[in-house]
CSV table of C-alpha atoms and ligand atoms in Angstrom, one decimal:
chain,number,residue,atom,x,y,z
A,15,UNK,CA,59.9,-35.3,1.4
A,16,UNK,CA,58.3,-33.2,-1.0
A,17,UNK,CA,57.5,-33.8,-4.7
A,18,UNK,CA,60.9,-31.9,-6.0
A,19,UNK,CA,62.9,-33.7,-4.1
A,20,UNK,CA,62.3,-36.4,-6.6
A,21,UNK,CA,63.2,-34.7,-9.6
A,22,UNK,CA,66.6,-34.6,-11.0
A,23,UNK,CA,68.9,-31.6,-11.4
A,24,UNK,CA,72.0,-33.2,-13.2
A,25,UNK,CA,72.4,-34.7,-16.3
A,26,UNK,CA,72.5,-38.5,-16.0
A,27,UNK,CA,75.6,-40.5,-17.4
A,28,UNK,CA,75.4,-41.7,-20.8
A,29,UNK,CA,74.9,-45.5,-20.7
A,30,UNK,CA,74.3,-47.5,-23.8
A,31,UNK,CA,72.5,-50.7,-22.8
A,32,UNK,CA,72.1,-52.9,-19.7
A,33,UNK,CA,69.5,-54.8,-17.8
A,34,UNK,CA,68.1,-54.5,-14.1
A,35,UNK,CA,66.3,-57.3,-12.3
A,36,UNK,CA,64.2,-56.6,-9.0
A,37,UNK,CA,61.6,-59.0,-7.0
A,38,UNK,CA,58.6,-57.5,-5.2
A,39,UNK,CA,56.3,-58.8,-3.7
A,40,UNK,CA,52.1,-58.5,-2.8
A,41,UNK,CA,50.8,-56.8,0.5
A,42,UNK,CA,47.9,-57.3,2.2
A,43,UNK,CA,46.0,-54.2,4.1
A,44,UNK,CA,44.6,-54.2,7.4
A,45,UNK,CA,43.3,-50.7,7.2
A,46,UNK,CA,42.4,-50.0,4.1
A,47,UNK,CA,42.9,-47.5,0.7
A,48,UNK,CA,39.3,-47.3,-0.8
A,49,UNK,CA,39.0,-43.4,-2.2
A,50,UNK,CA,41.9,-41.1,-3.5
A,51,UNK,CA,42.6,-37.6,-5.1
A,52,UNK,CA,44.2,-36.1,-7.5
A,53,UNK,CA,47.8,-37.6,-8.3
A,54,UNK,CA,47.5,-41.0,-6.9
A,55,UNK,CA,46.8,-39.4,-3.1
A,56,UNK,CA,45.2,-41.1,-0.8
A,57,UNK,CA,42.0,-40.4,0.7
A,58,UNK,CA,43.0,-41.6,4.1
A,59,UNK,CA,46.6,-43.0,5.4
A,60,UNK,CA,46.4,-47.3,5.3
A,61,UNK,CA,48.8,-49.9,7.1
A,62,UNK,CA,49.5,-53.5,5.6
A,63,UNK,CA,51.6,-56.5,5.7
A,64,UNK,CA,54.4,-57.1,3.2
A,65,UNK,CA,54.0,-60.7,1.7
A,66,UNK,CA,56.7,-63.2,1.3
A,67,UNK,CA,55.8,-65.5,-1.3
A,68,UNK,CA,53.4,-63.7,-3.7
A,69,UNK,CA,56.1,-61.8,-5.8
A,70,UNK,CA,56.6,-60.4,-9.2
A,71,UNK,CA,60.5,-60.5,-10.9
A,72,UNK,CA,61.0,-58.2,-13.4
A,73,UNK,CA,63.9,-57.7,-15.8
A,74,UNK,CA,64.1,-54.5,-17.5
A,75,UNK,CA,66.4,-54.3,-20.2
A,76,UNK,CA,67.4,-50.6,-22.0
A,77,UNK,CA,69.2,-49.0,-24.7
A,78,UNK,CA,69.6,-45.7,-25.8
A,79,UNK,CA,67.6,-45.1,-28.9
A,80,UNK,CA,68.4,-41.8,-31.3
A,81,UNK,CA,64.7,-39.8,-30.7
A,82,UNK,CA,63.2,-38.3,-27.6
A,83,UNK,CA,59.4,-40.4,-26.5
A,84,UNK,CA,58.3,-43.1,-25.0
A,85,UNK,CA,59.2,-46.7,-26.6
A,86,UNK,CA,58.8,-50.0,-24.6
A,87,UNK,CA,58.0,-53.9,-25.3
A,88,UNK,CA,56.1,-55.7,-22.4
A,89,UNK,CA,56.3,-59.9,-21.4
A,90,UNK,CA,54.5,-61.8,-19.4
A,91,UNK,CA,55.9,-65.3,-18.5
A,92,UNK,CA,57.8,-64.8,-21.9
A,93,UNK,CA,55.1,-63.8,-24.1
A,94,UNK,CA,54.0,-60.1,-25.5
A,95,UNK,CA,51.4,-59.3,-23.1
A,96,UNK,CA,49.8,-55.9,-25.2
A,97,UNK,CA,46.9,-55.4,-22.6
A,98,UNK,CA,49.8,-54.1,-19.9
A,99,UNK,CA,50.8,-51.6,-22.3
A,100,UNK,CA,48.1,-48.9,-21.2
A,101,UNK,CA,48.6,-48.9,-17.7
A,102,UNK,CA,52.5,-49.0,-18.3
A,103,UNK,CA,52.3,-46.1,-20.7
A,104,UNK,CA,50.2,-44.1,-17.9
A,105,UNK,CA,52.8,-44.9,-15.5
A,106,UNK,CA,55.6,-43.7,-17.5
A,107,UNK,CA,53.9,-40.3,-18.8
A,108,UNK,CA,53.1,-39.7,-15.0
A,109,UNK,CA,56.4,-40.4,-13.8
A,110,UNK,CA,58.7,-38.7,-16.8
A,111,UNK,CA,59.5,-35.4,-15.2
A,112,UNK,CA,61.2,-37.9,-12.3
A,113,UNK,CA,62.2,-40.4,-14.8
A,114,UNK,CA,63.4,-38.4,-17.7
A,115,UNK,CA,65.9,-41.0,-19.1
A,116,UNK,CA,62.6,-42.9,-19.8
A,117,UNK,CA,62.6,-40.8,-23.0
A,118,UNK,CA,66.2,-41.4,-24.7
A,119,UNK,CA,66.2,-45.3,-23.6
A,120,UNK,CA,63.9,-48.4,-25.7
A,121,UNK,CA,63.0,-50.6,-22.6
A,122,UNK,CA,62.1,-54.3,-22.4
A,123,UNK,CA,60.0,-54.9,-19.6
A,124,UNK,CA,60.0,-58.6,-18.9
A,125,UNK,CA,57.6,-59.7,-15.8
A,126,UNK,CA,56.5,-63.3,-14.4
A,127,UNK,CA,54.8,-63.6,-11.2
A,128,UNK,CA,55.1,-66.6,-8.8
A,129,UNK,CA,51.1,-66.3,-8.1
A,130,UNK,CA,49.1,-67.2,-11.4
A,131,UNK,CA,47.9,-63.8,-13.0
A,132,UNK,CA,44.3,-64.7,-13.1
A,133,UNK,CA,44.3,-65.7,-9.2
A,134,UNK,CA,42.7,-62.5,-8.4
A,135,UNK,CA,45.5,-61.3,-6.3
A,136,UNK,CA,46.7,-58.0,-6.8
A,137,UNK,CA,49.7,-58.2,-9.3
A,138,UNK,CA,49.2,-54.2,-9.9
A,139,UNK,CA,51.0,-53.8,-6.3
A,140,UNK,CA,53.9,-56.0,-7.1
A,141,UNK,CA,54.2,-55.8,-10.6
A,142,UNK,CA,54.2,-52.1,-10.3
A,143,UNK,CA,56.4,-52.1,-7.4
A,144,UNK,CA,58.6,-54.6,-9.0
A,145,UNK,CA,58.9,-52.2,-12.0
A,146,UNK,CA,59.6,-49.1,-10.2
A,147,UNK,CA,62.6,-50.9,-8.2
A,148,UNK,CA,64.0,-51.2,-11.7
A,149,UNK,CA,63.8,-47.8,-12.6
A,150,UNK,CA,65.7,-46.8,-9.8
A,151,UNK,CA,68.4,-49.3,-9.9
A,152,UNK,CA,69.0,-47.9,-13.9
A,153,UNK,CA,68.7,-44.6,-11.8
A,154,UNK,CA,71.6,-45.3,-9.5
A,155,UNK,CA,73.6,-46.2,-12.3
A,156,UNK,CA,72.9,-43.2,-14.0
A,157,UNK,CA,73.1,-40.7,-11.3
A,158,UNK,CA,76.2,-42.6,-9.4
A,159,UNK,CA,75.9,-39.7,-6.6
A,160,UNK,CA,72.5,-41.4,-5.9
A,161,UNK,CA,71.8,-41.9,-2.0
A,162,UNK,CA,70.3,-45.4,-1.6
A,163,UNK,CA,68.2,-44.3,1.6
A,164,UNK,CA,66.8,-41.8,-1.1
A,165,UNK,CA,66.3,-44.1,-3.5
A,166,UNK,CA,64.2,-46.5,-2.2
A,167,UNK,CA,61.6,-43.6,-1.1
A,168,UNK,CA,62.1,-42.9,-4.6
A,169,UNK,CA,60.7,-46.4,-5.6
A,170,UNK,CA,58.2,-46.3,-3.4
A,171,UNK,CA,56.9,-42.7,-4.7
A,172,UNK,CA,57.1,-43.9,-8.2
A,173,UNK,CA,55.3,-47.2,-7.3
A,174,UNK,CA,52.6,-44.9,-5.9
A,175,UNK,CA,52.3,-43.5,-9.6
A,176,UNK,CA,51.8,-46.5,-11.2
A,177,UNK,CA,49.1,-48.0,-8.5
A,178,UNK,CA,48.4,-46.8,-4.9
A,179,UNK,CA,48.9,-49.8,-3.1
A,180,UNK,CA,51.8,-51.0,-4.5
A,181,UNK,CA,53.8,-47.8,-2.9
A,182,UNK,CA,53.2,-50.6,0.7
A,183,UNK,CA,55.2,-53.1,-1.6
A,184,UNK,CA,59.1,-51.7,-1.4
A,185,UNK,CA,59.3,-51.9,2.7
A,186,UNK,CA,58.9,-54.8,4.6
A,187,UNK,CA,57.2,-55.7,6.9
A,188,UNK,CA,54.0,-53.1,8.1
A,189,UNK,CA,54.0,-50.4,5.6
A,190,UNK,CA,52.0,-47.1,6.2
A,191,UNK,CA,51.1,-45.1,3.2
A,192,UNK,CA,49.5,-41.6,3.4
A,193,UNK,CA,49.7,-38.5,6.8
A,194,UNK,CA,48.6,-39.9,9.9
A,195,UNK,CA,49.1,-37.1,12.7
A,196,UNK,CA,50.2,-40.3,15.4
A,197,UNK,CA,52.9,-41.5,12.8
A,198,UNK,CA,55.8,-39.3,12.7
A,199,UNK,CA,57.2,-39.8,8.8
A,200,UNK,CA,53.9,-40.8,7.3
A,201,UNK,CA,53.4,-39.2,3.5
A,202,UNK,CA,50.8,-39.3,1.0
A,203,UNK,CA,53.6,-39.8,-1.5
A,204,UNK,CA,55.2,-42.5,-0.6
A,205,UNK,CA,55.4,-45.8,1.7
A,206,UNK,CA,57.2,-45.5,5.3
A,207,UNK,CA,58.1,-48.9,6.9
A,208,UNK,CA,55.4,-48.2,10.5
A,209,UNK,CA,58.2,-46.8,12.6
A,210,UNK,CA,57.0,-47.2,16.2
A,211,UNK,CA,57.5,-51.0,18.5
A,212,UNK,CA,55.7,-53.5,16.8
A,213,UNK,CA,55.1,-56.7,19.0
A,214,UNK,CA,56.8,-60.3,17.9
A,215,UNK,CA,53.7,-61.8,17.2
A,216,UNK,CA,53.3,-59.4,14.1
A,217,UNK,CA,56.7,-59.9,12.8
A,218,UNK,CA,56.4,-63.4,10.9
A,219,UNK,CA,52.4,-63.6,10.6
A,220,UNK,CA,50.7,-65.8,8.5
A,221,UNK,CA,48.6,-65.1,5.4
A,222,UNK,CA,46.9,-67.9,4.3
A,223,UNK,CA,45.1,-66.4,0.5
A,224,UNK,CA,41.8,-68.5,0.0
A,225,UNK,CA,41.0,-67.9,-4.2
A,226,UNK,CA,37.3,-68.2,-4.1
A,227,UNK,CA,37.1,-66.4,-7.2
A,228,UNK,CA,40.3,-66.4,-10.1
A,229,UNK,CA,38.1,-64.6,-12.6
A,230,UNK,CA,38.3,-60.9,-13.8
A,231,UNK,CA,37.0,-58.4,-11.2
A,232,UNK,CA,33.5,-57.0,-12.6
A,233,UNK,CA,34.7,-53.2,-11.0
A,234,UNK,CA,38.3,-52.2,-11.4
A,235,UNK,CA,40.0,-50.9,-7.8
A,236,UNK,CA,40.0,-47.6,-10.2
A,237,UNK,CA,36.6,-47.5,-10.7
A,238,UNK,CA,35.7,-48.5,-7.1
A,239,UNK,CA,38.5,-45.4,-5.7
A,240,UNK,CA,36.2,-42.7,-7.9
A,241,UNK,CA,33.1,-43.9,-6.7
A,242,UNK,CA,34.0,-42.5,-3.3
A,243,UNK,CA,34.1,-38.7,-4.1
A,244,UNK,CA,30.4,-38.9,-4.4
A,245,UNK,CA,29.9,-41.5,-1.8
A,246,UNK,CA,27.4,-40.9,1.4
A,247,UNK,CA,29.7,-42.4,3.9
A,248,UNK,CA,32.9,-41.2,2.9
A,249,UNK,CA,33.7,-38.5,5.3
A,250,UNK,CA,32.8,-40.8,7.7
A,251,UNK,CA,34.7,-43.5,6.5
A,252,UNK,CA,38.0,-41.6,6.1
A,253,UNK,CA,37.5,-40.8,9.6
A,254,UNK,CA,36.9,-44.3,10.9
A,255,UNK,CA,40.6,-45.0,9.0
A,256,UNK,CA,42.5,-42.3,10.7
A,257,UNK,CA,40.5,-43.6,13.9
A,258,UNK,CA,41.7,-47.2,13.4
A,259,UNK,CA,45.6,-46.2,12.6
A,260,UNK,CA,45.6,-45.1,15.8
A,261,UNK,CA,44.1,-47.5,17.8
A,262,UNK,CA,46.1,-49.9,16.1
A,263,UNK,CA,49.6,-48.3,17.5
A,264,UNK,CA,49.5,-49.0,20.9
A,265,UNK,CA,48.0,-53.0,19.8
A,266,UNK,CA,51.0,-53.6,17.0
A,267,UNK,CA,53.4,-52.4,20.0
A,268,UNK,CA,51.3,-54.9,23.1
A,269,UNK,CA,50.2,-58.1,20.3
A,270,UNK,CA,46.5,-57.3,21.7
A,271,UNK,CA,45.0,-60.2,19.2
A,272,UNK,CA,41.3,-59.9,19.9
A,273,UNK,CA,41.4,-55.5,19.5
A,274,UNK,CA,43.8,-56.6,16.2
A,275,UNK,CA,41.0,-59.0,14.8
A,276,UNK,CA,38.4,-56.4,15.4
A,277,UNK,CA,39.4,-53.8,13.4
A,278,UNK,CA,41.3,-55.7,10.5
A,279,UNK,CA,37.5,-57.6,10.1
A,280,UNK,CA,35.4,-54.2,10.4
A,281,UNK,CA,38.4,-53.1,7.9
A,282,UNK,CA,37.0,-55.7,5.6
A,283,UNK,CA,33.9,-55.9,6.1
A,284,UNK,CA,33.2,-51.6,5.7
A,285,UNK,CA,35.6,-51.9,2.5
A,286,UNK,CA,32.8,-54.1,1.0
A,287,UNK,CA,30.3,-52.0,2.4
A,288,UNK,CA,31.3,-49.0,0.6
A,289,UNK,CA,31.3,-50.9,-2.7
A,290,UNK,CA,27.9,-51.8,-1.7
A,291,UNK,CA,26.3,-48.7,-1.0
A,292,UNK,CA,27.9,-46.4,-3.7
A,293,UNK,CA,26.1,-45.3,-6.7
A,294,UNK,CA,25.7,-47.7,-8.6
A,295,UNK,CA,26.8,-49.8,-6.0
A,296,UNK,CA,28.2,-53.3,-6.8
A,297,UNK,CA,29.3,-56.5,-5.1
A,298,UNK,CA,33.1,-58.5,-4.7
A,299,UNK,CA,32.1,-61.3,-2.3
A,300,UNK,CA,31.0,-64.5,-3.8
A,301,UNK,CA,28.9,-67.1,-1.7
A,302,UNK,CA,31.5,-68.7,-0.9
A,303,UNK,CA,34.0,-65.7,0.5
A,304,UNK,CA,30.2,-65.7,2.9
A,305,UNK,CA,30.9,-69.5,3.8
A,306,UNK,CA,34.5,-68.9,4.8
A,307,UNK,CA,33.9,-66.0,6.9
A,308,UNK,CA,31.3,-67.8,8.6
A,309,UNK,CA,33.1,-71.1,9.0
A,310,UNK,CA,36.4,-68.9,9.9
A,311,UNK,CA,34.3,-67.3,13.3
A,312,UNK,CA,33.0,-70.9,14.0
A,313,UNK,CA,36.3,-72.5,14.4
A,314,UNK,CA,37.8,-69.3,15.9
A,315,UNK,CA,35.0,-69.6,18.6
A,316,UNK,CA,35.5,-73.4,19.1
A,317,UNK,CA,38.8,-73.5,19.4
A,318,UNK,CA,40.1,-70.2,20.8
A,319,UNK,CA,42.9,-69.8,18.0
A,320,UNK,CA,43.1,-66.3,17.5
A,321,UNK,CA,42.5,-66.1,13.4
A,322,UNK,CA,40.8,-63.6,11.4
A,323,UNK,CA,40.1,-62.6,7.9
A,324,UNK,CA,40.6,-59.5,5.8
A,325,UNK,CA,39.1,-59.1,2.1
A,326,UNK,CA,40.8,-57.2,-1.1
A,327,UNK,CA,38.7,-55.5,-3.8
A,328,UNK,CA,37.6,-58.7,-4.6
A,329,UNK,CA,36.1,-62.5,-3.5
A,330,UNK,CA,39.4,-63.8,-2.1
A,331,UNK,CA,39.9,-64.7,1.3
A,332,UNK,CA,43.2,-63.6,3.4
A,333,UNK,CA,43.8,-66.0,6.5
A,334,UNK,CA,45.6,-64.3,8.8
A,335,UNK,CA,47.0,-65.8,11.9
A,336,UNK,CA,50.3,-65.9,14.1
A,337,UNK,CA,52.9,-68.4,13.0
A,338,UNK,CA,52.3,-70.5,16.1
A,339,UNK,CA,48.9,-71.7,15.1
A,340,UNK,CA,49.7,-72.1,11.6
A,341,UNK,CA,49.9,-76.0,11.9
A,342,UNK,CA,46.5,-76.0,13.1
A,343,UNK,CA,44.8,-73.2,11.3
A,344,UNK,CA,46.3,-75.1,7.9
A,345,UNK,CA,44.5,-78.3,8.8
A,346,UNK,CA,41.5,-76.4,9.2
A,347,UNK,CA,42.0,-74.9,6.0
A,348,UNK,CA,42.7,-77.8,3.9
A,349,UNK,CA,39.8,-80.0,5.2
A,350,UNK,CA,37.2,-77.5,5.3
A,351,UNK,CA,38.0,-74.2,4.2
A,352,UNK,CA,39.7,-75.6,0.5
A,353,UNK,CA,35.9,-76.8,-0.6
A,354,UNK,CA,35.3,-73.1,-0.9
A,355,UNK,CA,37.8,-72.2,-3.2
A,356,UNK,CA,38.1,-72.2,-6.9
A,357,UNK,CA,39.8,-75.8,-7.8
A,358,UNK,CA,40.2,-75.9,-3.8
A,359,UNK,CA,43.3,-73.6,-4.8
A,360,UNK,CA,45.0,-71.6,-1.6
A,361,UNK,CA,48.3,-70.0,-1.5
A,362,UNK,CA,50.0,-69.8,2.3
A,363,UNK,CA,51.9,-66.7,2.4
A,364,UNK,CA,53.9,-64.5,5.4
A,365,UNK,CA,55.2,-61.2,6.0
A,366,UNK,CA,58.3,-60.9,4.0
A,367,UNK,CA,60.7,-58.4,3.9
A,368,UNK,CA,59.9,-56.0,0.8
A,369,UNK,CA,61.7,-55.4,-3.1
A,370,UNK,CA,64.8,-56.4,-3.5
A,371,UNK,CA,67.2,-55.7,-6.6
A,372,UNK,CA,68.6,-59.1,-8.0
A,373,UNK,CA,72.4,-59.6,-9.8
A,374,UNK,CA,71.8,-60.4,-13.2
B,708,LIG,C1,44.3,-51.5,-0.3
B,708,LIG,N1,42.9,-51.8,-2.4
B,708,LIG,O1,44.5,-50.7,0.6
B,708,LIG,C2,42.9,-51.4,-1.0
B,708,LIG,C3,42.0,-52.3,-0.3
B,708,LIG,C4,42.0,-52.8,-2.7
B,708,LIG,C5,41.2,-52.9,-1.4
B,708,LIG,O2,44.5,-50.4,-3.0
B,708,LIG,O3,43.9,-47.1,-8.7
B,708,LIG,O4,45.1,-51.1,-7.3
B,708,LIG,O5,46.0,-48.4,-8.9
B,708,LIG,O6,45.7,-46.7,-7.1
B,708,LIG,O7,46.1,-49.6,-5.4
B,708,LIG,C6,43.5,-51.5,-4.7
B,708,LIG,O8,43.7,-50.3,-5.4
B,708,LIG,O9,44.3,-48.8,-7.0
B,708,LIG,C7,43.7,-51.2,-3.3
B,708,LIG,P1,45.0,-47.7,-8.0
B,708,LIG,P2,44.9,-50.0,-6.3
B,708,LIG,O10,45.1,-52.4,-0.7
């Protein structure tokens, strides 16, 4: 689709007041977004996993107000939350020419996560994915013609606005964001749910989340994207993505475990590296994210349980692992791999099956 597309040409229907309510969840990528351009677009295309469990709800109430400009209230877990107002008010002023009842309407944007906020897992990707499946549910009731095919590209392109990686939240799933020549559909502007074979193994994997660190990130993913454009490696590395989409086709279609562990942990590990050798460079892992990876490739070698890890922009540890092992990957967690986490806190997580609009 191309950016026009997403702009309206009628007038929208006058509607006073209401309220929308739509659940999205987390994702978790195996190759990653670390680098973008102008307009929220991507650097190089990225694949991840839909979550199940780690989810934002968001209830977005509206009412025409008499002047034209931007006017909105947020809440988190029921209370003001003021330090979400500047990335909301980017995300609005970005997405007006596709949104432009976002100007004649007061909104009350009221959020709550089932994660806790300062677990270090990225609420950007739900919350903002979460609040751009309200938009367009106000949007099908204000454009009633609305195609709802179109509209969920249409929260997915918005999402994208707001923060990259939350564009992979709307599908579930494997979601590929950003034009890879081997997958037909793929768009810098919006999320496509990966449209070729993708084996049984991968359908209900496991994500077990390992929160080594809850605090505040020292470098912002925003930050860490803009330190790319003047990076060394990063021609390089935007190869080695494109390179590792397509390897990973033929092993989502075939459940190839060791080639899948391979690349989701050299994934990881280069996303850190990057971070490490920009200028100024900087470091996410803790000690402990070191411990886990190390006693993760121990067990793994003992016991022959295909399990690997992939890493965010931060200290956490993602688990992943098919469903069949889970009893025994869980043990291993709880008895040795919870000493490494923050109040031994882990959250066990799935692939889920994207944003969904809620009756309210
Ligand atoms: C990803 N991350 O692919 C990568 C891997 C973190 C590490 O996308 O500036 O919050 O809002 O577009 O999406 C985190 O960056 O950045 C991210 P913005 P975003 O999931």
């Amino acid at each position: 689709m191309r950016v026009e597309e997403f702009i309206p040409t009628q007038q929208f229907k006058a509607i006073e007041n209401g309220t929308v309510c739509c659940t999205a969840p987390s994702n978790i990528a195996l190759v990653k977004y670390w680098g973008k351009k102008t307009h929220q677009i991507p650097a190089n295309p990225s694949i991840s996993f839909t979550l199940n469990n780690c989810k934002t709800t968001t209830i977005l109430k509206y009412k025409v107000k008499p002047s034209k400009g931007l006017s909105f209230e947020v809440f988190l877990e029921g209370k003001p939350k003021e330090d979400f107002k500047p990335k909301i008010q980017q995300f609005f002023e970005r997405i007006l020419i596709y949104a432009p009842y976002l100007e004649t309407h007061h909104f009350q944007i009221e959020t709550s996560n089932t994660f806790p906020h300062s677990s270090g897992i990225a609420s950007s990707a739900s919350g903002m994915s979460a609040l751009a499946m309200c938009l367009v549910q106000l949007e099908r009731l204000l454009y009633p013609d609305s195609d709802a095919a179109f509209l969920k590209h249409k929260a997915s392109f918005l999402a994208r606005l707001g923060s990259g990686s939350a564009c992979r939240s709307i599908e579930g799933g494997l979601v590929v964001w950003g034009k890879h020549k081997g997958i037909s559909g793929s768009s810098d502007l919006q999320g496509l749910k990966f449209p070729s074979e993708v084996h049984a193994v991968f359908q209900d994997y496991q994500d077990a989340i390992l929160l080594v660190d809850k605090g505040e990130k020292q470098v912002s993913s925003s930050v860490g994207h803009n330190l790319m454009h003047q990076h060394p490696f990063a021609t390089q590395r935007f190869e080695q993505a494109h390179a590792h989409l397509d390897q990973l086709i033929p092993i989502l279609k075939n459940g190839d475990l060791p080639s899948f562990i391979k690349i989701v942990e050299l994934e990881a590990l280069t996303l850190h590296a990057m971070m490490m050798c920009s200028d100024p460079y900087f470091i996410l892992m803790k000690p402990n994210t070191l411990e886990i990876i190390n006693a993760l490739w121990a067990f793994r070698k003992a016991s022959k349980i295909p399990v690997c890890f992939t890493l965010d922009a931060g200290a956490n540890v993602h688990v992943l692992h098919p469903k069949k092992y889970a009893s025994k990957v869980n043990e291993f967690i709880s008895i040795k791999l919870a000493n490494y986490c923050q109040n031994k806190h882990y959250i066990l997580d799935s692939v889920g099956k994207g944003a969904e609009s809620i009756e309210f």
